Amino acid sequence: MSKIALISGVTGQDGSYLAELLLEKGYTVHGIMRRSSSFNTGRIDHIYLNNPGFRDKRMFLHYGDLTDSSNLNRLVEKIEPDEIYNLGAQSHVQVSFEVPEYTAEVDAIGTLRFLDAIRETGIKTKFYQASTSELYGNPLNTDPTPASGLPIPDYRLTELSPFRPTSPYAVAKLYAYWITVNYREAYKLFACNGILFNHESPRRGETFVTRKITIGVSRIMAGKQDRLLLGNIYSARDWGFTPEYADGMWRVLQAGKPDDYVLATGETHTVREFIEEAFAQYGETLTWEGKGIKETGKLSGSKKTVIAMDPKYYRPTDVKYLCGDATKALKELNWAPTVRFKELVKIMMEHDRDL
Ligand code: NAP
Ligand code: G4F
């Protein structure tokens, strides 16, 4: 008997890679997709629409929404999954400042709805919650950015590091984290958190900074765009490659007991370094001038300004530094990412240059 998985957020970046992985492992995969006025299955068409084998036998899509309890109850009862991956979310941090209540409905209470559906139906299943390194936020009284003149720190965040969320998104995800832990303890559910640091790919949404840069740089170098407008280019992120993180999610649910795990590369870079590495794929280097909102990046040869700042991309509060320590995942799940920063930028640039 093949195992049955139910994925919320199957149309997103992570959901699409996870669905692929589980199908390869022989699972039957059920995905929840939202009703939309335009097509929203672009990331999974290759394994669903264009592949009758999966379509008829091992992959199924269901309309649903994390704001709809009765829908989630029905799906859990009907599908009786062995594993549930809750990846659905309003996942954009800056957007969460514009729609904080909706973000809480989906990211926080949506997780509770799913857990309660498991409890109420009594279905024996494992539950994976897509938790995030955004939970850590900024430690109190620090400003570890190059712009501040203070040195970039070199600490790494673990499962035991304190959480101090700094956006409506992160606060909603904090609730989801703890309600998952609470249902594990109170009702003995096999419920786990993957605390994932940023992970990117050619399927990353185009409004997240890495993809915005790889698309923007490709367009600039093709003569289709003059410059790229950005916000805080001094924040530092621990960027990994999404397919490896999808494998990590699966491993979290294969562990002997339910627990919470950090998945990260242990290497961190600023947004500015990501931009420089993207231009380096074309053999270009940048000269930086000015400070703060007036800072610009010029192509060193032609002196053409290709990077400029725009106030609309600065967040009311931003997480400045993230670097994770995935030692526990290595020891207990045998999970270790192999794609490092330069290779990640290369993979994304090659894709978007062709695009
Ligand atoms: P994504 O590309 O934005 O995908 C989000 C998915 O959630 C999409 O399928 C979206 O549907 C769906 N969704 C949004 N609102 C929903 C609702 N009300 N009901 C049901 N589904 C809904 O995000 P991702 O990068 O794949 O991330 C997956 C999960 O991991 C998210 O929970 C995110 O917060 C978390 N996470 C991501 C990262 C990262 O670096 N990528 C790191 C840590 C944690 P549409 O396609 O219709 O919009
Ligand atoms: O790419 P970002 O929007 O990702 P962010 O905020 O780190 O969140 C992502 O990773 C989280 C895991 O840590 C996930 F939980 C979350 O769902 C999402 O996938 O921004 C990265 C950094 C930020 O500091 C932002 O201020 O880039 C900075 N940035 C600078 N200019 C920009 C821009 N971000 C975006 N999106 N667009 C800009 O123009």
Short mmCIF file of C-alpha atoms and ligand atoms in Angstrom, two decimals:
data_model
loop_
_atom_site.label_atom_id
_atom_site.label_comp_id
_atom_site.label_asym_id
_atom_site.label_seq_id
_atom_site.Cartn_x
_atom_site.Cartn_y
_atom_site.Cartn_z
CA MET A 1 0.00 0.00 0.00
CA SER A 2 1.44 3.37 -0.94
CA LYS A 3 1.48 6.04 1.74
CA ILE A 4 -0.96 8.94 1.37
CA ALA A 5 0.14 12.55 1.86
CA LEU A 6 -1.98 15.69 2.05
CA ILE A 7 -0.21 18.98 1.26
CA SER A 8 -1.62 22.45 1.84
CA GLY A 9 0.19 25.06 -0.27
CA VAL A 10 0.88 22.50 -3.00
CA THR A 11 0.80 25.25 -5.66
CA GLY A 12 3.61 27.18 -3.92
CA GLN A 13 7.38 26.89 -4.29
CA ASP A 14 7.88 24.31 -1.50
CA GLY A 15 4.67 22.40 -2.15
CA SER A 16 5.60 21.77 -5.76
CA TYR A 17 9.03 20.29 -4.89
CA LEU A 18 7.58 18.27 -2.02
CA ALA A 19 4.82 16.82 -4.26
CA GLU A 20 7.47 15.79 -6.80
CA LEU A 21 9.59 14.16 -4.10
CA LEU A 22 6.70 12.23 -2.54
CA LEU A 23 5.49 10.99 -5.93
CA GLU A 24 9.02 9.76 -6.63
CA LYS A 25 8.91 7.90 -3.31
CA GLY A 26 5.70 6.16 -4.35
CA TYR A 27 3.23 8.21 -2.28
CA THR A 28 -0.27 9.10 -3.38
CA VAL A 29 -0.36 12.89 -3.10
CA HIS A 30 -3.40 15.03 -2.39
CA GLY A 31 -2.97 18.77 -2.65
CA ILE A 32 -5.16 21.63 -1.47
CA MET A 33 -5.44 24.50 -3.91
CA ARG A 34 -7.28 27.77 -3.60
CA ARG A 35 -9.92 28.87 -6.03
CA SER A 36 -8.43 31.63 -8.17
CA SER A 37 -9.67 33.77 -11.05
CA SER A 38 -6.50 32.93 -12.96
CA PHE A 39 -4.48 29.73 -13.26
CA ASN A 40 -2.41 29.08 -10.12
CA THR A 41 -1.06 25.58 -10.83
CA GLY A 42 1.92 26.64 -12.98
CA ARG A 43 4.43 25.07 -10.57
CA ILE A 44 2.75 21.65 -10.61
CA ASP A 45 1.30 21.38 -14.11
CA HIS A 46 4.25 19.23 -15.17
CA ILE A 47 3.36 16.58 -12.59
CA TYR A 48 -0.41 16.97 -12.74
CA LEU A 49 -2.01 18.30 -15.92
CA ASN A 50 0.64 17.09 -18.31
CA ASN A 51 1.06 13.71 -16.75
CA PRO A 52 -2.04 11.52 -17.02
CA GLY A 53 -0.31 8.75 -15.04
CA PHE A 54 -0.15 10.88 -11.91
CA ARG A 55 -3.40 12.63 -12.65
CA ASP A 56 -5.46 9.48 -12.75
CA LYS A 57 -3.74 7.42 -10.14
CA ARG A 58 -1.48 9.17 -7.65
CA MET A 59 -2.00 12.91 -7.61
CA PHE A 60 -5.23 14.66 -6.75
CA LEU A 61 -6.08 18.31 -6.25
CA HIS A 62 -8.90 19.55 -4.04
CA TYR A 63 -10.29 23.04 -3.65
CA GLY A 64 -9.79 24.28 -0.13
CA ASP A 65 -8.64 27.08 2.10
CA LEU A 66 -6.98 27.34 5.49
CA THR A 67 -9.69 29.79 6.53
CA ASP A 68 -12.39 27.12 6.09
CA SER A 69 -12.59 24.62 9.00
CA SER A 70 -15.35 22.44 7.58
CA ASN A 71 -13.41 22.07 4.33
CA LEU A 72 -10.28 20.94 6.21
CA ASN A 73 -12.30 18.54 8.37
CA ARG A 74 -13.92 17.00 5.30
CA LEU A 75 -10.61 16.60 3.46
CA VAL A 76 -8.86 14.97 6.42
CA GLU A 77 -11.80 12.62 7.00
CA LYS A 78 -12.17 11.69 3.31
CA ILE A 79 -8.47 11.32 2.43
CA GLU A 80 -7.26 9.74 5.71
CA PRO A 81 -3.67 10.78 5.00
CA ASP A 82 -0.67 9.12 6.65
CA GLU A 83 1.16 12.46 6.57
CA ILE A 84 -0.04 16.06 6.41
CA TYR A 85 2.31 18.86 5.35
CA ASN A 86 0.91 22.28 6.25
CA LEU A 87 2.79 24.56 3.84
CA GLY A 88 -0.09 26.88 2.96
CA ALA A 89 0.42 30.44 4.18
CA GLN A 90 0.36 34.11 3.38
CA SER A 91 4.13 33.82 3.23
CA HIS A 92 5.29 37.34 2.32
CA VAL A 93 6.70 39.20 5.32
CA GLN A 94 6.28 42.73 3.93
CA VAL A 95 2.72 42.00 2.76
CA SER A 96 1.86 40.85 6.30
CA PHE A 97 2.20 44.47 7.47
CA GLU A 98 -0.58 45.37 4.98
CA VAL A 99 -2.86 42.39 5.77
CA PRO A 100 -2.01 41.45 9.39
CA GLU A 101 -5.45 40.09 10.27
CA TYR A 102 -5.68 37.88 7.18
CA THR A 103 -2.12 36.67 7.79
CA ALA A 104 -3.09 35.65 11.33
CA GLU A 105 -6.27 33.92 10.06
CA VAL A 106 -4.35 31.79 7.58
CA ASP A 107 -0.91 31.31 9.16
CA ALA A 108 -1.91 31.06 12.83
CA ILE A 109 -5.55 29.98 13.07
CA GLY A 110 -5.29 27.98 9.83
CA THR A 111 -2.75 25.75 11.58
CA LEU A 112 -5.07 25.32 14.56
CA ARG A 113 -7.92 24.40 12.19
CA PHE A 114 -5.79 21.66 10.64
CA LEU A 115 -4.69 20.27 14.01
CA ASP A 116 -8.25 20.34 15.28
CA ALA A 117 -9.44 18.52 12.16
CA ILE A 118 -7.00 15.72 13.05
CA ARG A 119 -8.15 15.69 16.67
CA GLU A 120 -11.87 15.78 15.85
CA THR A 121 -11.78 13.12 13.14
CA GLY A 122 -9.45 10.91 15.19
CA ILE A 123 -7.48 10.06 12.02
CA LYS A 124 -4.04 8.68 12.84
CA THR A 125 -1.67 10.87 10.86
CA LYS A 126 1.61 12.74 11.14
CA PHE A 127 1.60 16.55 10.90
CA TYR A 128 4.39 18.78 9.59
CA GLN A 129 4.18 22.54 10.28
CA ALA A 130 6.12 24.94 8.05
CA SER A 131 7.76 27.04 10.75
CA THR A 132 10.33 29.67 9.94
CA SER A 133 13.58 31.32 10.93
CA GLU A 134 11.55 34.57 11.02
CA LEU A 135 10.49 33.40 14.51
CA TYR A 136 13.91 34.46 15.85
CA GLY A 137 13.51 38.08 14.72
CA ASN A 138 16.11 40.45 16.10
CA PRO A 139 17.69 39.91 19.51
CA LEU A 140 17.09 42.87 21.81
CA ASN A 141 19.39 45.91 21.64
CA THR A 142 21.46 44.90 18.66
CA ASP A 143 21.91 46.43 15.26
CA PRO A 144 24.28 44.06 13.56
CA THR A 145 24.30 45.59 10.07
CA PRO A 146 27.30 46.94 8.19
CA ALA A 147 25.33 50.20 7.81
CA SER A 148 25.34 50.58 11.60
CA GLY A 149 29.10 50.25 11.73
CA LEU A 150 28.78 47.24 14.05
CA PRO A 151 30.34 43.98 12.95
CA ILE A 152 28.13 41.28 11.44
CA PRO A 153 27.72 38.68 14.19
CA ASP A 154 28.74 35.09 13.69
CA TYR A 155 26.31 33.25 15.96
CA ARG A 156 24.09 30.49 14.63
CA LEU A 157 20.49 29.89 15.68
CA THR A 158 19.38 26.50 17.00
CA GLU A 159 16.16 24.85 18.19
CA LEU A 160 16.94 26.32 21.63
CA SER A 161 17.54 29.96 20.59
CA PRO A 162 14.91 32.43 21.83
CA PHE A 163 12.13 33.64 19.53
CA ARG A 164 11.47 37.37 19.19
CA PRO A 165 9.30 37.81 16.06
CA THR A 166 9.34 41.20 14.35
CA SER A 167 6.46 41.14 11.82
CA PRO A 168 2.77 40.19 11.76
CA TYR A 169 3.82 37.18 9.66
CA ALA A 170 6.35 36.01 12.23
CA VAL A 171 3.95 36.59 15.15
CA ALA A 172 1.29 34.50 13.36
CA LYS A 173 3.87 31.78 12.71
CA LEU A 174 4.85 31.89 16.40
CA TYR A 175 1.29 30.90 17.32
CA ALA A 176 1.40 28.11 14.72
CA TYR A 177 4.70 26.85 16.14
CA TRP A 178 3.44 26.66 19.71
CA ILE A 179 -0.02 25.25 18.90
CA THR A 180 1.77 22.44 17.05
CA VAL A 181 3.93 21.75 20.12
CA ASN A 182 0.87 21.98 22.35
CA TYR A 183 -1.19 19.47 20.32
CA ARG A 184 1.78 17.14 20.35
CA GLU A 185 1.99 17.30 24.13
CA ALA A 186 -1.71 17.52 24.96
CA TYR A 187 -3.13 15.00 22.48
CA LYS A 188 -0.02 12.93 21.71
CA LEU A 189 -0.18 13.83 18.01
CA PHE A 190 2.87 13.14 15.85
CA ALA A 191 3.14 16.87 15.16
CA CYS A 192 6.46 18.52 14.23
CA ASN A 193 7.88 21.91 13.35
CA GLY A 194 10.49 22.35 10.64
CA ILE A 195 12.15 25.69 11.43
CA LEU A 196 13.35 26.41 7.94
CA PHE A 197 15.75 29.18 7.03
CA ASN A 198 15.26 30.89 3.66
CA HIS A 199 15.33 28.51 0.73
CA GLU A 200 15.22 29.54 -2.88
CA SER A 201 14.95 28.08 -6.37
CA PRO A 202 13.90 28.95 -9.90
CA ARG A 203 10.33 28.43 -8.64
CA ARG A 204 10.64 31.07 -5.90
CA GLY A 205 7.89 33.71 -6.03
CA GLU A 206 8.98 36.73 -8.05
CA THR A 207 8.43 39.25 -5.24
CA PHE A 208 10.91 37.59 -2.84
CA VAL A 209 14.28 39.27 -2.96
CA THR A 210 16.43 36.51 -4.50
CA ARG A 211 14.10 35.88 -7.43
CA LYS A 212 13.48 39.59 -7.86
CA ILE A 213 17.24 40.01 -8.21
CA THR A 214 17.84 37.06 -10.57
CA ILE A 215 14.99 38.16 -12.84
CA GLY A 216 15.96 41.86 -12.60
CA VAL A 217 19.65 41.29 -13.33
CA SER A 218 18.78 39.02 -16.28
CA ARG A 219 16.46 41.68 -17.72
CA ILE A 220 19.00 44.46 -17.19
CA MET A 221 21.73 42.48 -18.95
CA ALA A 222 19.30 41.68 -21.80
CA GLY A 223 18.60 45.42 -22.21
CA LYS A 224 14.93 45.03 -21.17
CA GLN A 225 15.09 46.97 -17.90
CA ASP A 226 17.20 49.94 -16.76
CA ARG A 227 17.57 49.35 -13.06
CA LEU A 228 16.37 47.31 -10.11
CA LEU A 229 14.75 49.05 -7.13
CA LEU A 230 15.23 47.44 -3.73
CA GLY A 231 14.90 48.02 0.03
CA ASN A 232 17.28 47.02 2.83
CA ILE A 233 20.24 45.41 1.05
CA TYR A 234 22.17 44.96 4.31
CA SER A 235 20.02 42.26 5.83
CA ALA A 236 21.77 38.90 5.95
CA ARG A 237 20.06 35.58 5.19
CA ASP A 238 21.00 31.91 5.32
CA TRP A 239 19.87 30.89 1.81
CA GLY A 240 19.58 27.21 0.81
CA PHE A 241 18.22 25.32 -2.19
CA THR A 242 14.54 24.33 -1.91
CA PRO A 243 14.58 20.73 -3.22
CA GLU A 244 17.01 19.83 -0.40
CA TYR A 245 14.65 21.42 2.14
CA ALA A 246 11.67 19.45 0.75
CA ASP A 247 13.70 16.31 1.46
CA GLY A 248 14.30 17.65 4.99
CA MET A 249 10.56 18.13 5.55
CA TRP A 250 9.95 14.50 4.64
CA ARG A 251 12.77 13.36 6.95
CA VAL A 252 11.23 15.30 9.87
CA LEU A 253 8.13 13.08 9.62
CA GLN A 254 10.18 9.87 9.29
CA ALA A 255 11.95 10.41 12.65
CA GLY A 256 11.39 7.90 15.46
CA LYS A 257 9.53 10.48 17.56
CA PRO A 258 7.88 13.83 16.85
CA ASP A 259 10.19 16.80 17.40
CA ASP A 260 11.21 20.22 16.03
CA TYR A 261 14.19 20.75 13.72
CA VAL A 262 16.17 23.62 12.24
CA LEU A 263 17.02 23.24 8.53
CA ALA A 264 19.71 25.67 7.39
CA THR A 265 23.04 25.84 5.58
CA GLY A 266 24.99 27.59 8.38
CA GLU A 267 26.25 30.22 5.93
CA THR A 268 24.89 33.75 5.71
CA HIS A 269 25.16 36.54 3.12
CA THR A 270 23.73 40.01 2.70
CA VAL A 271 21.25 40.93 -0.02
CA ARG A 272 24.02 43.13 -1.43
CA GLU A 273 26.31 40.11 -1.77
CA PHE A 274 23.51 38.26 -3.58
CA ILE A 275 23.25 41.15 -6.08
CA GLU A 276 27.03 41.16 -6.62
CA GLU A 277 27.08 37.40 -7.20
CA ALA A 278 24.19 37.66 -9.67
CA PHE A 279 26.05 40.27 -11.76
CA ALA A 280 29.23 38.20 -11.44
CA GLN A 281 27.47 35.48 -13.50
CA TYR A 282 27.77 37.93 -16.41
CA GLY A 283 31.37 38.78 -15.53
CA GLU A 284 30.24 42.20 -14.22
CA THR A 285 31.35 43.92 -11.02
CA LEU A 286 29.57 46.77 -9.24
CA THR A 287 30.78 50.03 -7.72
CA TRP A 288 28.67 51.19 -4.75
CA GLU A 289 28.15 54.90 -4.05
CA GLY A 290 26.14 56.87 -1.49
CA LYS A 291 24.52 55.74 1.74
CA GLY A 292 21.10 54.57 2.91
CA ILE A 293 18.24 55.40 0.59
CA LYS A 294 20.67 57.26 -1.72
CA GLU A 295 22.94 54.26 -2.26
CA THR A 296 23.36 53.11 -5.84
CA GLY A 297 25.18 50.28 -7.59
CA LYS A 298 26.87 51.08 -10.90
CA LEU A 299 28.37 48.69 -13.43
CA SER A 300 32.10 49.17 -12.91
CA GLY A 301 32.83 49.37 -16.64
CA SER A 302 30.05 51.53 -18.12
CA LYS A 303 29.21 53.44 -14.87
CA LYS A 304 25.54 52.82 -15.59
CA THR A 305 23.36 52.82 -12.46
CA VAL A 306 21.66 49.43 -12.24
CA ILE A 307 20.71 49.25 -8.54
CA ALA A 308 18.85 51.95 -6.60
CA MET A 309 16.82 52.10 -3.40
CA ASP A 310 13.08 52.69 -3.14
CA PRO A 311 11.47 53.53 0.24
CA LYS A 312 8.47 51.35 -0.58
CA TYR A 313 10.56 48.20 -0.22
CA TYR A 314 11.72 49.00 3.33
CA ARG A 315 9.73 47.25 6.07
CA PRO A 316 8.53 48.94 9.28
CA THR A 317 10.72 46.38 11.08
CA ASP A 318 13.06 43.93 9.38
CA VAL A 319 14.99 40.89 10.55
CA LYS A 320 18.61 41.86 10.11
CA TYR A 321 20.60 38.67 10.48
CA LEU A 322 19.74 34.98 10.16
CA CYS A 323 22.16 32.07 10.24
CA GLY A 324 21.08 28.59 11.30
CA ASP A 325 22.70 25.59 12.92
CA ALA A 326 21.23 22.33 11.58
CA THR A 327 23.39 20.00 13.69
CA LYS A 328 20.34 18.31 15.23
CA ALA A 329 18.89 17.54 11.76
CA LEU A 330 22.26 16.14 10.68
CA LYS A 331 22.54 13.91 13.76
CA GLU A 332 18.95 12.69 13.98
CA LEU A 333 17.70 12.88 10.37
CA ASN A 334 20.97 12.55 8.48
CA TRP A 335 20.01 15.75 6.64
CA ALA A 336 22.76 18.01 5.32
CA PRO A 337 22.35 20.55 2.51
CA THR A 338 24.98 20.51 -0.24
CA VAL A 339 24.08 23.54 -2.39
CA ARG A 340 25.97 26.61 -1.14
CA PHE A 341 25.47 30.30 -1.84
CA LYS A 342 27.44 30.66 -5.09
CA GLU A 343 25.95 27.53 -6.61
CA LEU A 344 22.44 28.62 -5.62
CA VAL A 345 22.86 32.00 -7.33
CA LYS A 346 24.25 30.24 -10.40
CA ILE A 347 21.28 27.82 -10.60
CA MET A 348 18.77 30.67 -10.33
CA MET A 349 20.65 32.95 -12.74
CA GLU A 350 20.98 30.23 -15.38
CA HIS A 351 17.24 29.63 -15.22
CA ASP A 352 16.25 33.30 -15.40
CA ARG A 353 18.82 34.17 -18.07
CA ASP A 354 17.14 31.54 -20.29
CA LEU A 355 13.70 32.76 -19.30
P1 NAP B 1 4.66 30.28 -1.33
O1 NAP B 1 5.40 29.97 -2.59
O2 NAP B 1 4.17 31.66 -1.09
O3 NAP B 1 3.41 29.26 -1.27
C1 NAP B 1 2.37 29.44 -0.34
C2 NAP B 1 1.27 28.46 -0.66
O4 NAP B 1 0.19 28.66 0.27
C3 NAP B 1 0.64 28.64 -2.06
O5 NAP B 1 0.30 27.37 -2.57
C4 NAP B 1 -0.60 29.44 -1.76
O6 NAP B 1 -1.62 29.31 -2.74
C5 NAP B 1 -1.02 28.79 -0.45
N1 NAP B 1 -1.96 29.58 0.31
C6 NAP B 1 -1.92 30.92 0.58
N2 NAP B 1 -2.99 31.28 1.30
C7 NAP B 1 -3.73 30.16 1.50
C8 NAP B 1 -4.96 29.91 2.15
N3 NAP B 1 -5.68 30.87 2.71
N4 NAP B 1 -5.44 28.64 2.15
C9 NAP B 1 -4.75 27.64 1.54
N5 NAP B 1 -3.57 27.82 0.90
C10 NAP B 1 -3.08 29.08 0.88
O7 NAP B 1 5.53 29.86 -0.07
P2 NAP B 1 6.73 28.81 0.04
O8 NAP B 1 8.01 29.55 -0.15
O9 NAP B 1 6.42 27.65 -0.78
O10 NAP B 1 6.65 28.43 1.58
C11 NAP B 1 5.90 27.31 2.03
C12 NAP B 1 5.64 27.43 3.53
O11 NAP B 1 6.88 27.44 4.23
C13 NAP B 1 4.92 28.68 3.95
O12 NAP B 1 4.11 28.35 5.04
C14 NAP B 1 6.01 29.62 4.39
O13 NAP B 1 5.51 30.56 5.31
C15 NAP B 1 6.98 28.64 5.01
N6 NAP B 1 8.41 28.99 4.98
C16 NAP B 1 9.00 29.31 3.80
C17 NAP B 1 10.37 29.57 3.77
C18 NAP B 1 11.08 29.91 2.48
O14 NAP B 1 12.22 30.39 2.55
N7 NAP B 1 10.48 29.63 1.33
C19 NAP B 1 11.12 29.50 4.97
C20 NAP B 1 10.48 29.15 6.15
C21 NAP B 1 9.12 28.88 6.15
P3 NAP B 1 -1.60 30.20 -4.11
O15 NAP B 1 -0.61 29.49 -5.02
O16 NAP B 1 -3.00 30.12 -4.57
O17 NAP B 1 -1.15 31.57 -3.71
O1 G4F B 2 13.12 37.57 0.17
P1 G4F B 2 12.44 38.18 1.33
O2 G4F B 2 11.11 38.83 1.09
O3 G4F B 2 12.35 37.03 2.43
P2 G4F B 2 12.13 37.06 4.01
O4 G4F B 2 11.50 38.31 4.48
O5 G4F B 2 13.43 36.67 4.62
O6 G4F B 2 11.04 35.89 4.20
C1 G4F B 2 11.18 34.65 3.51
O7 G4F B 2 11.95 33.76 4.31
C2 G4F B 2 11.33 33.44 5.58
C3 G4F B 2 12.31 32.49 6.30
O8 G4F B 2 13.24 33.23 7.05
C4 G4F B 2 10.01 32.77 5.32
F1 G4F B 2 9.44 32.42 6.51
C5 G4F B 2 9.10 33.72 4.56
O9 G4F B 2 7.87 33.04 4.26
C6 G4F B 2 9.78 34.10 3.25
O10 G4F B 2 9.87 32.95 2.45
O11 G4F B 2 13.38 39.28 2.00
C7 G4F B 2 14.71 38.99 2.41
C8 G4F B 2 15.40 40.28 2.84
C9 G4F B 2 14.59 41.12 3.84
O12 G4F B 2 15.43 41.60 4.85
C10 G4F B 2 14.08 42.29 3.00
O13 G4F B 2 13.89 43.49 3.74
O14 G4F B 2 15.56 41.10 1.69
C11 G4F B 2 15.22 42.42 2.01
N1 G4F B 2 14.86 43.13 0.78
C12 G4F B 2 15.53 44.20 0.28
N2 G4F B 2 14.91 44.65 -0.82
C13 G4F B 2 13.80 42.89 0.00
C14 G4F B 2 13.83 43.84 -1.02
N3 G4F B 2 12.83 41.93 0.06
C15 G4F B 2 11.90 41.92 -0.94
N4 G4F B 2 10.95 40.94 -0.91
N5 G4F B 2 11.89 42.84 -1.95
C16 G4F B 2 12.83 43.84 -2.03
O15 G4F B 2 12.81 44.67 -2.94
#
